[in-house]
Structure formats: structure tokens, C-alpha cells
């Protein structure tokens, strides 16, 4: 397998994972129902109510589409389990190449599948395996370490960041994926996000700081965030936009389902090429 193709696939996987880490965090979970989407309450109260229900999140399925600074366009369909951590994502990153790929994270390993195109270059093996934990210890900054970082980071935490907005407002009622929702929007800076953490316990603060750092690493200092909240106070859709050092961030995630079993299996060993040692050398 050529160096160019290998790095290209790694970059595409990294782009998709960056999108998940950055914008995948706006799910509110709970069983309380109201008569209409988002209820008739002040915008801050409605957004906070959805954000406060994130702790019960165990799994979700979603679609995402948008752009990531430095990596370009990304689109994907995915399912993710929080405990135990597992993820399966079918994705494409057109600006990194024409190939469609599948990414699986299971049992600490990241598997990137390229289908028939990959098999032609890897002696019939269509999957590449990255050892996330080993690469993290080696100081790597790859797609594998990005996925590993999710292990203790509930992706729903980022929904709390919009509550720090000083200009949060209700846009109106909209239908998203056949579901009636209430649309809210506001802008928030990284400093405002950090201020929200002052009264949190140490564990929560540490976990939520990871989400803020993702924006910081992209050079995004201010975000426009939109949330579409349904009648059960779930966030049905979330959009994050901002200007980074290497371009614009504009990512929309639409949530399909919540708290249903997500089963992710590692590909058959005969179809996997383990590149852990080689990738450690590339990181060096």
C-alpha cells in the first residue's frame, strides 16, 4: 500500500472523527414529555433543560454533514455507544479523496475499511487497524488517538456550551426529519464556555474542557451554535459554525435515535492489516 494512499485514508478518518468530537455533542436525553417542541419557555431555560438531560445518554445514531478546517467536506452515517465505548461510521471526505470508507472503534482499536479498492493494494486485506492506546502513549495525533480520547468524554457535554451565550434567542418552529422542533440560536466565545465550568466539579470540568480544546486547536475563538429541540426535550439537530486558522468550521449533526443497543464488531482478522508499528514510525 503506497504512502500517499495510506496517509490520505488516515487524514480522511481524522476529518470525520474531528467532526464527531467537535459537533456531535448536542444530545439531550430524558423521558419527560411536553405538548409542543421545546416548550413555551425562555430560550436559555429551554436549552438548559435539554442540556441537563445529557447524563442519561448511553448511545445514539446520527447523520453529519459539513466542513472541518484543514480537512474540508465530511459526511457520514454513524452509531455510537458511550459505555462501553464503540463506534461504527460509514463516511466520505470528498476533499481528501473519492473513496468511501467505514470506520469502527471497538475494544481500543480503530479499524479503517476501504472496501475493494483497499483490498487491491493490501494483498486482499480491506481493513487497516490502528492501536489507539499504543499510539496515544507514543504521542501520536492520529485518527486513532482522536477516537481514543472519546473514552471518558460524553459527547453530549457540548450541548451545555450554548447556555453561555449572551444573545441566545428562539428562531421559531421547524420540522426536522419529520419531527416538530423549536429552533434556538446564539453565539458563544471560548472564554464564555470556560466561565461555565467555574462551578462544576473536577471530573465534569475536566471532561468538558476537552470539547473546548477541540475548538481551540482549530483556532476557532467564537462559535455560532444552533439547536433544534423536540417535544421530549431531546436535541434533534445541532449546528456549529466558526472561523478557524485553516478555514471555516460548519458542521450539522442530525440525531436519528437515542439509547438503543449499538453493537460494533471488529472485522475478521484475515481481512485486517495491523499498522500499529508502522504508524508509530510515521508519527516519529
Coordinates of C-alpha atoms in Angstrom, one line a residue:
X1 CA 0.0 0.0 0.0
X2 CA 1.5 3.3 -1.0
X3 CA 2.5 6.0 1.5
X4 CA 0.2 8.5 -0.3
X5 CA -2.9 6.4 -0.1
X6 CA -2.2 5.3 3.5
X7 CA -1.8 8.9 4.7
X8 CA -4.8 10.0 2.7
X9 CA -7.1 7.5 4.3
X10 CA -5.7 8.4 7.7
X11 CA -6.4 12.1 7.1
X12 CA -9.9 11.4 5.9
X13 CA -10.6 9.3 9.0
X14 CA -9.2 12.1 11.2
X15 CA -11.5 14.6 9.5
X16 CA -14.6 12.6 10.2
X17 CA -13.6 12.0 13.8
X18 CA -12.8 15.6 14.3
X19 CA -16.4 16.4 13.2
X20 CA -17.8 13.9 15.8
X21 CA -15.6 15.3 18.6
X22 CA -16.4 18.9 17.8
X23 CA -20.0 19.0 16.8
X24 CA -21.5 15.7 18.0
X25 CA -22.3 16.9 21.5
X26 CA -25.7 18.3 21.5
X27 CA -27.9 15.4 22.6
X28 CA -30.4 15.9 25.4
X29 CA -31.9 12.7 26.8
X30 CA -34.9 12.1 29.1
X31 CA -38.4 10.7 29.3
X32 CA -40.4 13.8 30.3
X33 CA -42.7 14.9 27.5
X34 CA -44.3 18.3 26.7
X35 CA -47.2 19.3 24.4
X36 CA -45.0 21.1 21.9
X37 CA -41.4 21.1 20.8
X38 CA -39.1 22.9 23.2
X39 CA -42.0 24.0 25.4
X40 CA -43.1 27.6 25.7
X41 CA -40.2 28.9 27.9
X42 CA -37.3 31.3 27.7
X43 CA -34.6 30.3 25.3
X44 CA -31.9 29.9 28.0
X45 CA -34.3 27.7 30.1
X46 CA -35.2 25.5 27.1
X47 CA -31.6 25.0 26.0
X48 CA -30.5 24.3 29.6
X49 CA -33.3 21.8 30.1
X50 CA -32.2 19.8 27.1
X51 CA -28.5 20.1 28.2
X52 CA -29.3 18.9 31.7
X53 CA -30.7 15.6 30.4
X54 CA -27.4 14.5 28.8
X55 CA -26.2 12.4 31.6
X56 CA -28.5 9.5 30.8
X57 CA -27.1 9.1 27.3
X58 CA -25.9 5.6 26.6
X59 CA -26.0 5.5 22.8
X60 CA -27.2 7.3 19.6
X61 CA -27.3 7.1 15.9
X62 CA -26.8 10.2 13.7
X63 CA -26.0 11.7 10.3
X64 CA -23.5 14.5 9.9
X65 CA -22.5 16.8 7.1
X66 CA -20.3 19.8 6.8
X67 CA -16.8 21.1 6.7
X68 CA -13.8 20.9 9.1
X69 CA -10.9 23.5 9.0
X70 CA -7.9 22.0 7.2
X71 CA -9.7 18.8 6.1
X72 CA -12.7 20.0 4.1
X73 CA -16.0 18.4 3.5
X74 CA -17.2 15.4 5.6
X75 CA -20.4 13.4 5.5
X76 CA -21.3 10.3 7.4
X77 CA -23.8 8.0 9.0
X78 CA -22.8 6.6 12.4
X79 CA -23.8 4.8 15.5
X80 CA -22.1 5.2 18.8
X81 CA -22.2 3.6 22.3
X82 CA -20.8 5.6 25.3
X83 CA -20.3 2.7 27.8
X84 CA -18.7 0.6 26.6
X85 CA -17.2 3.0 24.0
X86 CA -17.8 1.8 20.5
X87 CA -18.5 3.4 17.2
X88 CA -19.3 2.5 13.6
X89 CA -19.2 5.1 10.9
X90 CA -19.7 5.0 7.1
X91 CA -18.2 8.1 5.7
X92 CA -16.7 10.1 2.9
X93 CA -14.4 13.1 2.8
X94 CA -14.5 14.3 -0.8
X95 CA -11.7 16.8 -0.4
X96 CA -9.4 14.0 0.8
X97 CA -10.2 11.6 -2.0
X98 CA -13.1 9.9 -3.8
X99 CA -13.2 6.7 -1.7
X100 CA -16.0 5.9 0.7
X101 CA -14.8 4.4 3.9
X102 CA -16.0 2.7 7.1
X103 CA -14.5 3.3 10.5
X104 CA -15.0 1.1 13.6
X105 CA -13.8 1.7 17.1
X106 CA -14.1 -1.3 19.3
X107 CA -12.0 -2.7 22.2
X108 CA -9.5 0.1 22.0
X109 CA -8.7 -0.5 18.3
X110 CA -9.6 1.7 15.4
X111 CA -10.3 -0.1 12.1
X112 CA -10.5 1.8 8.8
X113 CA -12.0 -0.1 5.9
X114 CA -11.7 0.8 2.2
X115 CA -13.5 -2.0 0.6
X116 CA -12.4 -3.5 -2.7
X117 CA -10.1 -0.5 -3.5
X118 CA -8.1 -1.2 -0.3
X119 CA -8.0 -4.9 -0.9
X120 CA -6.3 -4.5 -4.3
X121 CA -3.5 -2.6 -2.6
X122 CA -3.1 -4.8 0.6
X123 CA -2.9 -8.3 -0.7
X124 CA -6.7 -8.9 -0.3
X125 CA -7.0 -7.2 3.1
X126 CA -9.6 -4.5 3.1
X127 CA -9.1 -3.1 6.7
X128 CA -6.3 -1.2 8.4
X129 CA -6.0 -1.4 12.2
X130 CA -4.6 1.3 14.4
X131 CA -3.9 0.6 18.1
X132 CA -5.3 3.7 19.7
X133 CA -3.8 3.2 23.1
X134 CA -0.3 2.3 21.9
X135 CA -0.3 5.3 19.6
X136 CA -1.5 7.6 22.3
X137 CA 1.3 6.6 24.6
X138 CA 3.7 7.2 21.7
X139 CA 2.5 10.8 21.4
X140 CA 0.6 10.3 18.2
X141 CA -2.0 12.7 17.0
X142 CA -3.8 10.5 14.6
X143 CA -7.4 9.4 13.9
X144 CA -6.8 6.6 16.3
X145 CA -5.8 8.8 19.2
X146 CA -8.8 11.1 18.5
X147 CA -11.2 8.2 18.8
X148 CA -9.4 7.0 22.0
X149 CA -9.9 10.4 23.5
X150 CA -13.6 9.9 23.5
X151 CA -13.4 7.1 26.0
X152 CA -14.0 9.4 29.0
X153 CA -15.8 12.2 27.2
X154 CA -19.5 12.1 27.0
X155 CA -20.2 13.7 23.6
X156 CA -23.4 15.2 24.9
X157 CA -21.5 17.6 27.1
X158 CA -21.1 20.2 24.4
X159 CA -24.8 21.0 24.5
X160 CA -24.2 22.8 27.7
X161 CA -21.9 25.3 26.0
X162 CA -24.7 27.2 24.2
X163 CA -26.1 28.1 27.6
X164 CA -23.2 30.5 28.0
X165 CA -24.4 32.6 25.0
X166 CA -25.4 36.2 25.8
X167 CA -27.6 36.5 22.7
X168 CA -29.5 33.2 22.7
X169 CA -32.8 33.5 21.0
X170 CA -35.7 31.5 19.7
X171 CA -35.9 31.4 15.9
X172 CA -39.3 29.5 15.6
X173 CA -40.9 26.2 15.0
X174 CA -39.4 23.9 12.3
X175 CA -39.8 20.3 11.2
X176 CA -36.5 18.3 11.2
X177 CA -36.6 14.7 9.9
X178 CA -40.4 14.6 10.3
X179 CA -40.2 15.8 13.9
X180 CA -41.6 19.1 15.1
X181 CA -38.9 21.1 16.8
X182 CA -38.1 24.5 18.2
X183 CA -35.0 26.2 16.8
X184 CA -32.7 28.2 19.0
X185 CA -29.5 30.1 18.0
X186 CA -26.8 32.1 19.7
X187 CA -23.1 32.9 19.7
X188 CA -20.6 32.0 22.3
X189 CA -16.9 32.5 22.8
X190 CA -14.3 30.1 24.2
X191 CA -14.0 32.4 27.2
X192 CA -17.7 32.2 27.9
X193 CA -17.5 28.4 27.5
X194 CA -14.7 28.3 30.1
X195 CA -16.7 30.5 32.5
X196 CA -19.5 27.9 32.5
X197 CA -17.0 25.4 34.1
X198 CA -16.1 27.5 37.1
X199 CA -18.8 26.0 39.3
X200 CA -18.5 22.4 38.0
X201 CA -16.9 19.5 39.9
X202 CA -13.4 18.5 39.0
X203 CA -14.4 15.4 36.9
X204 CA -17.1 17.3 34.9
X205 CA -14.8 20.3 34.4
X206 CA -12.0 18.0 33.0
X207 CA -14.4 16.2 30.7
X208 CA -15.9 19.3 29.2
X209 CA -12.6 21.1 28.8
X210 CA -11.8 18.5 26.2
X211 CA -14.6 19.7 24.0
X212 CA -13.5 23.4 24.3
X213 CA -9.9 22.4 23.5
X214 CA -11.0 20.8 20.2
X215 CA -12.3 24.3 19.1
X216 CA -9.1 25.9 20.4
X217 CA -6.9 23.6 18.4
X218 CA -8.7 24.6 15.2
X219 CA -8.2 28.3 16.0
X220 CA -11.9 28.9 16.5
X221 CA -12.5 31.6 19.1
X222 CA -16.2 32.3 18.6
X223 CA -19.0 30.0 17.5
X224 CA -22.5 30.4 16.2
X225 CA -24.5 27.4 17.6
X226 CA -28.0 26.3 16.6
X227 CA -30.1 23.7 18.4
X228 CA -33.4 22.2 17.3
X229 CA -35.2 20.7 20.4
X230 CA -38.1 18.3 20.0
X231 CA -41.1 17.8 22.2
X232 CA -39.3 15.4 24.5
X233 CA -36.5 17.9 25.2
X234 CA -34.1 16.0 23.0
X235 CA -31.8 17.9 20.7
X236 CA -32.9 16.6 17.3
X237 CA -30.3 18.6 15.4
X238 CA -27.2 20.7 16.2
X239 CA -25.1 23.0 14.1
X240 CA -21.8 24.6 15.0
X241 CA -20.1 27.3 12.8
X242 CA -16.9 29.3 13.3
X243 CA -13.8 30.6 11.6
X244 CA -10.6 28.7 12.2
X245 CA -7.0 29.2 11.4
X246 CA -7.2 26.8 8.4
X247 CA -10.7 27.6 7.2
X248 CA -14.3 27.5 8.4
X249 CA -16.0 25.0 10.6
X250 CA -19.6 24.4 9.7
X251 CA -20.9 21.0 10.9
X252 CA -24.5 19.9 11.2
X253 CA -25.5 16.7 13.1
X254 CA -29.0 15.3 12.9
X255 CA -29.8 12.6 15.5
X256 CA -31.9 9.7 14.4
X257 CA -32.3 7.6 17.6
X258 CA -31.3 7.5 21.2
X259 CA -30.4 4.9 23.9
X260 CA -30.9 1.8 21.7
X261 CA -28.3 -1.0 21.6
X262 CA -25.3 -0.4 19.4
X263 CA -23.3 -3.5 18.5
X264 CA -20.0 -3.0 16.9
X265 CA -17.8 -5.9 15.9
X266 CA -14.1 -6.0 14.8
X267 CA -13.6 -7.1 11.2
X268 CA -12.4 -10.7 10.7
X269 CA -8.6 -10.9 11.4
X270 CA -7.9 -12.4 8.0
X271 CA -9.1 -9.1 6.4
X272 CA -7.1 -6.8 8.7
X273 CA -3.6 -5.3 8.2
X274 CA -2.3 -4.1 11.6
X275 CA -0.3 -0.9 11.0
X276 CA 0.4 0.0 14.7
X277 CA 4.2 -0.4 14.5
X278 CA 4.4 1.3 11.1
X279 CA 2.3 4.2 12.2
X280 CA 4.4 4.7 15.3
X281 CA 7.3 5.2 12.9
X282 CA 5.4 7.7 10.8
X283 CA 4.5 9.7 13.9
X284 CA 8.2 9.8 14.8

